[in-house]
């Protein structure tokens, strides 16, 4: 069964199939259709939709619902995502599973509602206080807005961590065919740690405070070990990369522009390929290194270069210092998107 | 200091990380007394298994050390937002938030107020000690006129900081709460009253009656810089002057919780998302070249749905396709456009920089987009649009009376259907006429008779403009 839906609607479909029981949200363009879909579909399945008074409230409502052992989510865009950073830190500190969808718009400040990837750093590195990270996935189609939302819930529950679905305004508004998931995911059992108001959970305590410095350090070490283990779940894909001279590296909607760019370059006799991280955190470092070794690299992005810096960092950490140093970037900002024409030109300049 | 073996309290406090049996509160602190009363009431009513406490950040932060029940430790100010999530997630639980006057009155005021206004099913125990205890005795919204705190070293000056905030009185303006009261723990008589009120809070939540707020005046000897006795006396003589003890509202006897209105229900996701017409997934066919479309005009001319119809026709032919609208304030100026891509293989870049087919219903969109059309491409433009800009070389421009035909047929709203007639007649979409018609009919899913009517109009237009 396929449905022709906006990426934003596909997120809600994915969340419902994933077993998300509660949605908390505050309207913001270009993410509002997620709230619209949730307001309609959650109650139709007997699930809960709450319009919060602000994004600070949304994220803390998630904290309360997740601590009570239920899967829950919110969706927002830049300004709302900023307001959620404290709450994300608390979710990470209390090791609570929850999913935040950020349909990135242009910034800083009020900016505008057109697509950017400029929230890269807070979405990928943990934008709030303390030593924490989120599990961050970057869809590139309406199908993936659905599928990676499901994956986000799976990873959030598996790693007891907040997960971020990092999309952009273009993907949120774009309609494509989505094949519906085959089945709903069964609800996970969190009664070992959650406060569920039941006899078996009476002794449970959900908190992020460790008054003792040593205990806090031990907890931090545990978190860091978890993030290291999480790396096993890194996802990536590549195309036309096997014999490429030039490798375009891009994520989300950028990866689709990169693919068309590579195909165009191939038609013009240039051996170009693409590499796309599907998870931005954990970053698919080894996969990137395998695809990038000995190649010229062009990072294509809709930000100021935050992603390119991460590409360099990961190449360097994988021992590809020379490739890292030579990474070039093509980017746009402000709601403008890199054109295929410009990307083709930039790639040729690398040769 | 709390005595051990108190009902509902742990015998010792291992959650503190140390096996101690004294609390972290200063001697004479109101929190300690309130903690005991809460633990007692919860245990006496047999609600420990059902209760979820949401703890604050403030001196009450470690309440979870003491009460034998499940706890959630919230961020500073957010206990009411957290409790909202908790009580929505667990409607059968007894959810109880605990907040200080900085926590609830300042940083988290709106969260608490909005939760009260929504009538969330939790109880909020609000400890007013007239200042920020934990962080060293700073002014809170509840600090009394003239009261000395570390941030009002010369006494609170209403000219600079306003007047004390009366939380109960403000919340009493809301329709939803079922119980709002202010008590004190400054002496034995008051403590007994407070205990009754706390019991009542639990009963309200046990019976699912709605939102309840209990403000408790509490001494903070440390930051009042007084002995325990003097601090308690300050609560009675000074704080009660500003904050009289009272039951502001009690409708719990008659309160029956509002039952949500019925909404349409679906059995499961599959039932919810089932489609009447099953469109199979796209099939790869590299022989089919990609085509890019742009549809533009004034909002209300139906260019977005025209684009959707073309995309739907492509879906019916098992092509890969996507549709992307202009959105946000761009729409508000009156112009609208959408892009459609149709392909035999999965689509890369979704943006339509260079359309193969451009449909324009008005002059601004013609002027804006005609220069982008690829060589060999087609522009269909309403005949009312003057061709002020020359098209690029090799681009065919067709003027078509979409608006006029729609008016002549007596359905001015169908100008977009008239444009679809042009697309079909010129065979420039790469899609069959049958698919375009089927997609048009399908676009009126909710009003099938309009679908048939539009199909008729489309055929009439094709025949007319021979
Ligand atoms: C976002 C944030 N800002 C500031 C603080 C510091 N802080 C902790 S408790 C507190 C005030 C507590 O006062 P109140 O709520 O009145 O509780 P009390 O200690 O008096 O019981 C503040 C400002 C914090 N934890 N988080
Ligand atoms: S500082 Fe005040 S409120 Fe905090 S524990 Fe001591 S007496 Fe109680
Ligand atoms: Mg206080």
Short mmCIF file of N, CA and C in Angstrom, two decimals, chain B residues 257-415:
data_model
loop_
_atom_site.label_atom_id
_atom_site.label_comp_id
_atom_site.label_asym_id
_atom_site.label_seq_id
_atom_site.Cartn_x
_atom_site.Cartn_y
_atom_site.Cartn_z
N UNK B 257 -15.12 14.63 36.13
CA UNK B 257 -14.14 14.99 35.11
C UNK B 257 -14.80 15.08 33.74
N UNK B 258 -14.37 16.07 32.95
CA UNK B 258 -14.88 16.18 31.59
C UNK B 258 -14.44 14.94 30.81
N UNK B 259 -15.36 14.41 30.05
CA UNK B 259 -15.03 13.26 29.20
C UNK B 259 -14.80 13.78 27.79
N UNK B 260 -13.66 13.44 27.19
CA UNK B 260 -13.40 13.93 25.84
C UNK B 260 -14.51 13.56 24.87
N UNK B 261 -14.80 14.48 23.96
CA UNK B 261 -15.83 14.20 22.95
C UNK B 261 -15.35 13.08 22.03
N UNK B 262 -16.32 12.40 21.45
CA UNK B 262 -15.99 11.31 20.53
C UNK B 262 -15.32 11.84 19.27
N UNK B 263 -14.33 11.13 18.80
CA UNK B 263 -13.76 11.42 17.49
C UNK B 263 -13.83 10.14 16.69
N UNK B 264 -13.76 10.26 15.36
CA UNK B 264 -13.77 9.02 14.56
C UNK B 264 -12.63 8.12 14.98
N UNK B 265 -12.86 6.83 14.99
CA UNK B 265 -11.82 5.89 15.45
C UNK B 265 -11.43 4.93 14.34
N UNK B 266 -10.20 4.50 14.37
CA UNK B 266 -9.73 3.43 13.48
C UNK B 266 -9.15 2.33 14.35
N UNK B 267 -9.27 1.10 13.89
CA UNK B 267 -8.84 -0.04 14.70
C UNK B 267 -7.33 -0.06 14.86
N UNK B 268 -6.61 0.24 13.79
CA UNK B 268 -5.14 0.21 13.85
C UNK B 268 -4.59 1.07 12.71
N UNK B 269 -3.27 1.13 12.63
CA UNK B 269 -2.64 1.97 11.60
C UNK B 269 -3.09 1.58 10.20
N UNK B 270 -3.13 0.27 9.94
CA UNK B 270 -3.48 -0.17 8.59
C UNK B 270 -4.88 0.32 8.21
N UNK B 271 -5.81 0.24 9.16
CA UNK B 271 -7.17 0.70 8.88
C UNK B 271 -7.20 2.21 8.71
N UNK B 272 -6.42 2.90 9.54
CA UNK B 272 -6.41 4.36 9.50
C UNK B 272 -5.89 4.87 8.16
N UNK B 273 -4.87 4.22 7.63
CA UNK B 273 -4.23 4.74 6.43
C UNK B 273 -4.64 4.02 5.15
N UNK B 274 -5.64 3.16 5.24
CA UNK B 274 -6.10 2.44 4.05
C UNK B 274 -6.59 3.44 3.00
N UNK B 275 -6.28 3.18 1.73
CA UNK B 275 -6.73 4.04 0.63
C UNK B 275 -7.80 3.29 -0.16
N UNK B 276 -8.77 4.06 -0.67
CA UNK B 276 -9.82 3.41 -1.48
C UNK B 276 -9.24 2.83 -2.75
N UNK B 277 -8.47 3.67 -3.47
CA UNK B 277 -7.84 3.15 -4.68
C UNK B 277 -6.39 2.82 -4.37
N UNK B 278 -6.05 1.59 -4.66
CA UNK B 278 -4.69 1.15 -4.36
C UNK B 278 -3.78 1.50 -5.52
N UNK B 279 -2.82 2.36 -5.25
CA UNK B 279 -1.84 2.72 -6.28
C UNK B 279 -0.58 1.91 -6.01
N UNK B 280 -0.17 1.13 -7.01
CA UNK B 280 1.02 0.29 -6.79
C UNK B 280 2.28 1.16 -6.70
N UNK B 281 3.33 0.63 -6.09
CA UNK B 281 4.57 1.40 -5.99
C UNK B 281 5.18 1.64 -7.37
N UNK B 282 6.05 2.62 -7.46
CA UNK B 282 6.68 2.95 -8.74
C UNK B 282 7.53 1.78 -9.23
N UNK B 283 7.61 1.66 -10.55
CA UNK B 283 8.46 0.61 -11.13
C UNK B 283 9.57 1.30 -11.92
N UNK B 284 10.79 0.80 -11.78
CA UNK B 284 11.91 1.43 -12.48
C UNK B 284 11.84 1.13 -13.98
N UNK B 285 12.03 2.16 -14.78
CA UNK B 285 12.09 2.00 -16.23
C UNK B 285 13.03 3.08 -16.77
N UNK B 286 14.31 2.73 -16.88
CA UNK B 286 15.31 3.74 -17.28
C UNK B 286 15.02 4.35 -18.64
N UNK B 287 14.18 3.71 -19.44
CA UNK B 287 13.88 4.25 -20.76
C UNK B 287 13.06 5.53 -20.67
N UNK B 288 12.39 5.71 -19.52
CA UNK B 288 11.54 6.90 -19.39
C UNK B 288 12.36 8.05 -18.82
N UNK B 289 12.51 9.07 -19.63
CA UNK B 289 13.35 10.21 -19.21
C UNK B 289 12.61 11.03 -18.16
N UNK B 290 13.41 11.71 -17.37
CA UNK B 290 12.84 12.55 -16.33
C UNK B 290 12.20 13.79 -16.95
N UNK B 291 11.05 14.19 -16.40
CA UNK B 291 10.41 15.44 -16.85
C UNK B 291 10.16 16.30 -15.64
N UNK B 292 10.43 17.58 -15.80
CA UNK B 292 10.24 18.51 -14.68
C UNK B 292 9.22 19.57 -15.05
N UNK B 293 8.30 19.79 -14.12
CA UNK B 293 7.17 20.70 -14.36
C UNK B 293 7.15 21.81 -13.33
N UNK B 294 6.67 22.96 -13.78
CA UNK B 294 6.38 24.03 -12.82
C UNK B 294 4.99 24.56 -13.14
N UNK B 295 4.18 24.74 -12.10
CA UNK B 295 2.82 25.27 -12.25
C UNK B 295 2.74 26.52 -11.40
N UNK B 296 2.34 27.65 -12.01
CA UNK B 296 2.37 28.90 -11.24
C UNK B 296 1.19 29.77 -11.58
N UNK B 297 0.75 30.54 -10.60
CA UNK B 297 -0.37 31.45 -10.81
C UNK B 297 -0.71 32.15 -9.52
N UNK B 298 -1.91 32.74 -9.48
CA UNK B 298 -2.37 33.33 -8.23
C UNK B 298 -2.89 32.22 -7.32
N UNK B 299 -2.78 32.45 -6.01
CA UNK B 299 -3.43 31.52 -5.09
C UNK B 299 -4.92 31.51 -5.40
N UNK B 300 -5.54 30.37 -5.38
CA UNK B 300 -6.97 30.30 -5.69
C UNK B 300 -7.23 29.89 -7.13
N UNK B 301 -6.19 29.97 -7.99
CA UNK B 301 -6.38 29.53 -9.37
C UNK B 301 -6.20 28.02 -9.50
N UNK B 302 -5.81 27.41 -8.44
CA UNK B 302 -5.75 25.94 -8.44
C UNK B 302 -4.49 25.36 -9.04
N UNK B 303 -3.40 26.14 -9.03
CA UNK B 303 -2.17 25.60 -9.63
C UNK B 303 -1.58 24.47 -8.79
N UNK B 304 -1.75 24.55 -7.47
CA UNK B 304 -1.19 23.49 -6.63
C UNK B 304 -1.90 22.17 -6.90
N UNK B 305 -3.23 22.23 -7.02
CA UNK B 305 -3.94 20.96 -7.27
C UNK B 305 -3.74 20.49 -8.70
N UNK B 306 -3.50 21.43 -9.63
CA UNK B 306 -3.18 21.01 -10.99
C UNK B 306 -1.89 20.19 -10.99
N UNK B 307 -0.90 20.68 -10.27
CA UNK B 307 0.37 19.95 -10.16
C UNK B 307 0.17 18.59 -9.52
N UNK B 308 -0.67 18.58 -8.49
CA UNK B 308 -0.94 17.31 -7.80
C UNK B 308 -1.60 16.31 -8.73
N UNK B 309 -2.48 16.80 -9.61
CA UNK B 309 -3.15 15.91 -10.55
C UNK B 309 -2.14 15.27 -11.50
N UNK B 310 -1.21 16.08 -11.98
CA UNK B 310 -0.18 15.53 -12.87
C UNK B 310 0.66 14.50 -12.12
N UNK B 311 1.00 14.81 -10.86
CA UNK B 311 1.79 13.86 -10.06
C UNK B 311 1.02 12.57 -9.85
N UNK B 312 -0.28 12.70 -9.60
CA UNK B 312 -1.11 11.51 -9.38
C UNK B 312 -1.19 10.67 -10.66
N UNK B 313 -1.31 11.34 -11.80
CA UNK B 313 -1.35 10.61 -13.07
C UNK B 313 -0.05 9.81 -13.24
N UNK B 314 1.06 10.44 -12.85
CA UNK B 314 2.36 9.76 -12.95
C UNK B 314 2.38 8.54 -12.03
N UNK B 315 1.81 8.70 -10.86
CA UNK B 315 1.74 7.57 -9.92
C UNK B 315 0.93 6.42 -10.50
N UNK B 316 -0.18 6.80 -11.14
CA UNK B 316 -1.04 5.76 -11.73
C UNK B 316 -0.28 4.99 -12.80
N UNK B 317 0.69 5.66 -13.44
CA UNK B 317 1.49 4.98 -14.47
C UNK B 317 2.76 4.38 -13.88
N UNK B 318 2.80 4.29 -12.57
CA UNK B 318 3.91 3.67 -11.84
C UNK B 318 5.24 4.38 -12.07
N UNK B 319 5.16 5.68 -12.33
CA UNK B 319 6.40 6.46 -12.43
C UNK B 319 6.80 6.93 -11.04
N UNK B 320 8.05 7.24 -10.89
CA UNK B 320 8.50 7.95 -9.69
C UNK B 320 8.06 9.40 -9.82
N UNK B 321 7.60 9.97 -8.76
CA UNK B 321 7.16 11.36 -8.87
C UNK B 321 7.25 12.08 -7.53
N UNK B 322 7.37 13.38 -7.59
CA UNK B 322 7.27 14.18 -6.37
C UNK B 322 6.63 15.52 -6.70
N UNK B 323 6.07 16.12 -5.67
CA UNK B 323 5.38 17.41 -5.79
C UNK B 323 5.86 18.29 -4.66
N UNK B 324 6.13 19.53 -5.00
CA UNK B 324 6.68 20.42 -3.99
C UNK B 324 6.08 21.82 -4.15
N UNK B 325 5.43 22.34 -3.11
CA UNK B 325 4.76 23.64 -3.24
C UNK B 325 5.65 24.80 -2.76
N UNK B 326 5.34 25.99 -3.24
CA UNK B 326 5.87 27.17 -2.55
C UNK B 326 5.09 27.24 -1.25
N UNK B 327 5.71 27.72 -0.19
CA UNK B 327 5.01 27.71 1.08
C UNK B 327 5.43 28.89 1.92
N UNK B 328 4.81 29.02 3.06
CA UNK B 328 5.16 30.11 3.97
C UNK B 328 4.62 31.43 3.45
N UNK B 329 5.27 32.56 3.85
CA UNK B 329 4.76 33.87 3.50
C UNK B 329 4.70 34.07 1.98
N UNK B 330 5.50 33.29 1.25
CA UNK B 330 5.50 33.39 -0.21
C UNK B 330 4.08 33.27 -0.76
N UNK B 331 3.29 32.40 -0.12
CA UNK B 331 1.92 32.17 -0.58
C UNK B 331 1.03 33.37 -0.34
N UNK B 332 1.37 34.11 0.72
CA UNK B 332 0.45 35.14 1.18
C UNK B 332 0.37 36.31 0.23
N UNK B 333 1.45 36.55 -0.53
CA UNK B 333 1.43 37.65 -1.49
C UNK B 333 0.46 37.41 -2.62
N UNK B 334 -0.16 36.25 -2.65
CA UNK B 334 -1.16 36.00 -3.67
C UNK B 334 -0.67 35.08 -4.77
N UNK B 335 0.66 34.86 -4.85
CA UNK B 335 1.12 33.96 -5.90
C UNK B 335 1.46 32.60 -5.29
N UNK B 336 1.29 31.59 -6.11
CA UNK B 336 1.57 30.25 -5.63
C UNK B 336 2.21 29.49 -6.78
N UNK B 337 3.07 28.57 -6.44
CA UNK B 337 3.58 27.70 -7.49
C UNK B 337 3.95 26.36 -6.89
N UNK B 338 4.01 25.37 -7.77
CA UNK B 338 4.50 24.07 -7.30
C UNK B 338 5.34 23.43 -8.39
N UNK B 339 6.19 22.54 -7.95
CA UNK B 339 7.06 21.82 -8.86
C UNK B 339 6.68 20.35 -8.84
N UNK B 340 6.77 19.72 -9.99
CA UNK B 340 6.51 18.29 -10.07
C UNK B 340 7.64 17.66 -10.89
N UNK B 341 8.13 16.54 -10.41
CA UNK B 341 9.13 15.80 -11.18
C UNK B 341 8.55 14.41 -11.43
N UNK B 342 8.69 13.95 -12.67
CA UNK B 342 8.21 12.61 -13.03
C UNK B 342 9.38 11.88 -13.68
N UNK B 343 9.61 10.65 -13.28
CA UNK B 343 10.79 9.95 -13.80
C UNK B 343 10.57 8.45 -13.84
N UNK B 344 11.34 7.79 -14.71
CA UNK B 344 11.31 6.33 -14.77
C UNK B 344 12.24 5.70 -13.73
N UNK B 345 13.06 6.53 -13.10
CA UNK B 345 14.00 6.02 -12.08
C UNK B 345 13.88 6.90 -10.84
N UNK B 346 14.38 6.42 -9.69
CA UNK B 346 14.27 7.22 -8.47
C UNK B 346 14.81 8.64 -8.68
N UNK B 347 14.11 9.60 -8.13
CA UNK B 347 14.42 11.01 -8.41
C UNK B 347 15.49 11.52 -7.46
N UNK B 348 16.51 12.14 -8.04
CA UNK B 348 17.55 12.77 -7.22
C UNK B 348 17.07 14.13 -6.75
N UNK B 349 17.70 15.16 -7.26
CA UNK B 349 17.37 16.51 -6.81
C UNK B 349 15.88 16.81 -7.01
N UNK B 350 15.21 17.25 -5.98
CA UNK B 350 13.79 17.53 -6.09
C UNK B 350 13.48 18.92 -6.64
N UNK B 351 14.46 19.78 -6.70
CA UNK B 351 14.16 21.15 -7.10
C UNK B 351 14.06 21.23 -8.62
N UNK B 352 13.14 22.08 -9.08
CA UNK B 352 12.96 22.23 -10.52
C UNK B 352 13.57 23.56 -10.92
N UNK B 353 14.84 23.51 -11.29
CA UNK B 353 15.52 24.74 -11.71
C UNK B 353 15.17 25.06 -13.15
N UNK B 354 15.08 24.01 -13.97
CA UNK B 354 14.84 24.18 -15.40
C UNK B 354 13.68 23.29 -15.83
N UNK B 355 12.45 23.82 -15.81
CA UNK B 355 11.32 22.96 -16.16
C UNK B 355 11.30 22.59 -17.64
N UNK B 356 10.80 21.38 -17.91
CA UNK B 356 10.51 20.99 -19.29
C UNK B 356 9.16 21.56 -19.69
N UNK B 357 8.27 21.65 -18.70
CA UNK B 357 6.94 22.19 -18.95
C UNK B 357 6.63 23.24 -17.89
N UNK B 358 6.26 24.42 -18.37
CA UNK B 358 5.88 25.49 -17.44
C UNK B 358 4.44 25.88 -17.72
N UNK B 359 3.61 25.88 -16.70
CA UNK B 359 2.22 26.31 -16.84
C UNK B 359 2.04 27.59 -16.04
N UNK B 360 1.60 28.65 -16.72
CA UNK B 360 1.45 29.94 -16.04
C UNK B 360 0.02 30.44 -16.15
N UNK B 361 -0.55 30.77 -15.03
CA UNK B 361 -1.91 31.29 -15.03
C UNK B 361 -1.92 32.81 -14.88
N UNK B 362 -0.78 33.41 -14.59
CA UNK B 362 -0.77 34.88 -14.48
C UNK B 362 0.55 35.46 -14.96
N UNK B 363 0.56 36.78 -15.09
CA UNK B 363 1.71 37.45 -15.69
C UNK B 363 2.97 37.37 -14.81
N UNK B 364 2.84 37.66 -13.49
CA UNK B 364 4.07 37.61 -12.68
C UNK B 364 4.78 36.27 -12.76
N UNK B 365 4.03 35.18 -12.79
CA UNK B 365 4.71 33.89 -12.80
C UNK B 365 5.33 33.62 -14.18
N UNK B 366 4.66 34.09 -15.23
CA UNK B 366 5.27 33.94 -16.56
C UNK B 366 6.62 34.67 -16.60
N UNK B 367 6.58 35.91 -16.10
CA UNK B 367 7.81 36.72 -16.16
C UNK B 367 8.90 36.12 -15.29
N UNK B 368 8.48 35.52 -14.18
CA UNK B 368 9.48 34.98 -13.25
C UNK B 368 10.13 33.69 -13.76
N UNK B 369 9.35 32.86 -14.41
CA UNK B 369 9.86 31.50 -14.68
C UNK B 369 10.19 31.21 -16.15
N UNK B 370 9.69 32.02 -17.09
CA UNK B 370 9.82 31.62 -18.50
C UNK B 370 11.29 31.47 -18.91
N UNK B 371 12.15 32.28 -18.34
CA UNK B 371 13.57 32.22 -18.71
C UNK B 371 14.26 30.94 -18.29
N UNK B 372 13.64 30.20 -17.37
CA UNK B 372 14.28 28.98 -16.84
C UNK B 372 14.00 27.73 -17.69
N UNK B 373 13.03 27.85 -18.60
CA UNK B 373 12.57 26.66 -19.31
C UNK B 373 13.67 26.11 -20.24
N UNK B 374 13.81 24.80 -20.27
CA UNK B 374 14.88 24.20 -21.09
C UNK B 374 14.56 24.31 -22.58
N UNK B 375 15.60 24.26 -23.36
CA UNK B 375 15.46 24.23 -24.82
C UNK B 375 14.61 23.02 -25.19
N UNK B 376 13.65 23.22 -26.05
CA UNK B 376 12.76 22.13 -26.42
C UNK B 376 11.57 22.01 -25.48
N UNK B 377 11.55 22.85 -24.47
CA UNK B 377 10.47 22.80 -23.48
C UNK B 377 9.22 23.53 -23.95
N UNK B 378 8.16 23.40 -23.16
CA UNK B 378 6.87 23.98 -23.52
C UNK B 378 6.38 24.90 -22.40
N UNK B 379 5.85 26.04 -22.82
CA UNK B 379 5.21 26.94 -21.85
C UNK B 379 3.75 27.06 -22.24
N UNK B 380 2.86 26.74 -21.31
CA UNK B 380 1.44 26.96 -21.56
C UNK B 380 1.04 28.13 -20.68
N UNK B 381 0.51 29.15 -21.31
CA UNK B 381 0.21 30.35 -20.56
C UNK B 381 -1.22 30.78 -20.87
N UNK B 382 -1.89 31.26 -19.85
CA UNK B 382 -3.26 31.69 -20.09
C UNK B 382 -3.26 32.84 -21.09
N UNK B 383 -4.26 32.87 -21.97
CA UNK B 383 -4.26 33.86 -23.05
C UNK B 383 -4.37 35.28 -22.53
N UNK B 384 -4.80 35.46 -21.27
CA UNK B 384 -4.90 36.82 -20.72
C UNK B 384 -3.53 37.40 -20.39
N UNK B 385 -2.51 36.55 -20.37
CA UNK B 385 -1.18 37.03 -19.97
C UNK B 385 -0.45 37.60 -21.18
N UNK B 386 -0.07 38.89 -21.13
CA UNK B 386 0.70 39.45 -22.24
C UNK B 386 2.13 38.89 -22.21
N UNK B 387 2.65 38.55 -23.37
CA UNK B 387 3.98 37.93 -23.42
C UNK B 387 5.04 39.03 -23.42
N UNK B 388 5.17 39.65 -22.25
CA UNK B 388 6.07 40.79 -22.11
C UNK B 388 7.53 40.38 -22.23
N UNK B 389 7.82 39.12 -21.93
CA UNK B 389 9.20 38.63 -21.97
C UNK B 389 9.27 37.57 -23.06
N UNK B 390 10.31 37.65 -23.86
CA UNK B 390 10.47 36.64 -24.91
C UNK B 390 10.97 35.34 -24.29
N UNK B 391 10.45 34.21 -24.72
CA UNK B 391 10.93 32.94 -24.18
C UNK B 391 12.33 32.65 -24.71
N UNK B 392 13.09 31.79 -24.02
CA UNK B 392 14.41 31.40 -24.53
C UNK B 392 14.26 30.69 -25.88
N UNK B 393 15.33 30.66 -26.62
CA UNK B 393 15.30 30.02 -27.93
C UNK B 393 14.92 28.55 -27.81
N UNK B 394 14.14 28.10 -28.73
CA UNK B 394 13.79 26.68 -28.76
C UNK B 394 12.69 26.29 -27.79
N UNK B 395 12.07 27.29 -27.18
CA UNK B 395 10.98 27.01 -26.25
C UNK B 395 9.65 27.36 -26.93
N UNK B 396 8.70 26.44 -26.89
CA UNK B 396 7.40 26.68 -27.51
C UNK B 396 6.46 27.32 -26.50
N UNK B 397 5.84 28.41 -26.90
CA UNK B 397 4.86 29.03 -26.01
C UNK B 397 3.47 28.85 -26.60
N UNK B 398 2.58 28.30 -25.79
CA UNK B 398 1.20 28.09 -26.24
C UNK B 398 0.29 28.96 -25.38
N UNK B 399 -0.48 29.83 -26.03
CA UNK B 399 -1.45 30.63 -25.26
C UNK B 399 -2.77 29.88 -25.30
N UNK B 400 -3.37 29.78 -24.14
CA UNK B 400 -4.53 28.88 -24.01
C UNK B 400 -5.60 29.59 -23.17
N UNK B 401 -6.86 29.53 -23.61
CA UNK B 401 -7.90 30.33 -22.92
C UNK B 401 -8.48 29.62 -21.70
N UNK B 402 -7.65 29.27 -20.76
CA UNK B 402 -8.13 28.49 -19.61
C UNK B 402 -9.20 29.26 -18.83
N UNK B 403 -8.90 30.52 -18.52
CA UNK B 403 -9.83 31.30 -17.68
C UNK B 403 -11.12 31.55 -18.45
N UNK B 404 -10.99 31.89 -19.74
CA UNK B 404 -12.18 32.20 -20.54
C UNK B 404 -13.08 30.96 -20.67
N UNK B 405 -12.48 29.82 -20.98
CA UNK B 405 -13.28 28.59 -21.13
C UNK B 405 -14.03 28.27 -19.85
N UNK B 406 -13.33 28.39 -18.74
CA UNK B 406 -13.97 28.06 -17.46
C UNK B 406 -15.16 28.97 -17.22
N UNK B 407 -15.00 30.24 -17.60
CA UNK B 407 -16.11 31.18 -17.42
C UNK B 407 -17.25 30.86 -18.38
N UNK B 408 -16.90 30.57 -19.61
CA UNK B 408 -17.93 30.23 -20.60
C UNK B 408 -18.73 29.00 -20.19
N UNK B 409 -18.04 28.06 -19.56
CA UNK B 409 -18.72 26.83 -19.12
C UNK B 409 -19.45 27.05 -17.80
N UNK B 410 -19.34 28.25 -17.27
CA UNK B 410 -20.07 28.57 -16.04
C UNK B 410 -19.41 28.03 -14.78
N UNK B 411 -18.16 27.59 -14.87
CA UNK B 411 -17.44 27.08 -13.69
C UNK B 411 -16.08 27.78 -13.61
N UNK B 412 -16.09 29.06 -13.20
CA UNK B 412 -14.82 29.81 -13.22
C UNK B 412 -13.72 29.14 -12.40
N UNK B 413 -14.12 28.37 -11.40
CA UNK B 413 -13.12 27.70 -10.55
C UNK B 413 -12.36 26.61 -11.28
N UNK B 414 -12.89 26.20 -12.44
CA UNK B 414 -12.29 25.05 -13.13
C UNK B 414 -11.21 25.47 -14.12
N UNK B 415 -10.66 26.69 -13.98
CA UNK B 415 -9.63 27.13 -14.92
C UNK B 415 -8.44 26.17 -14.91
#
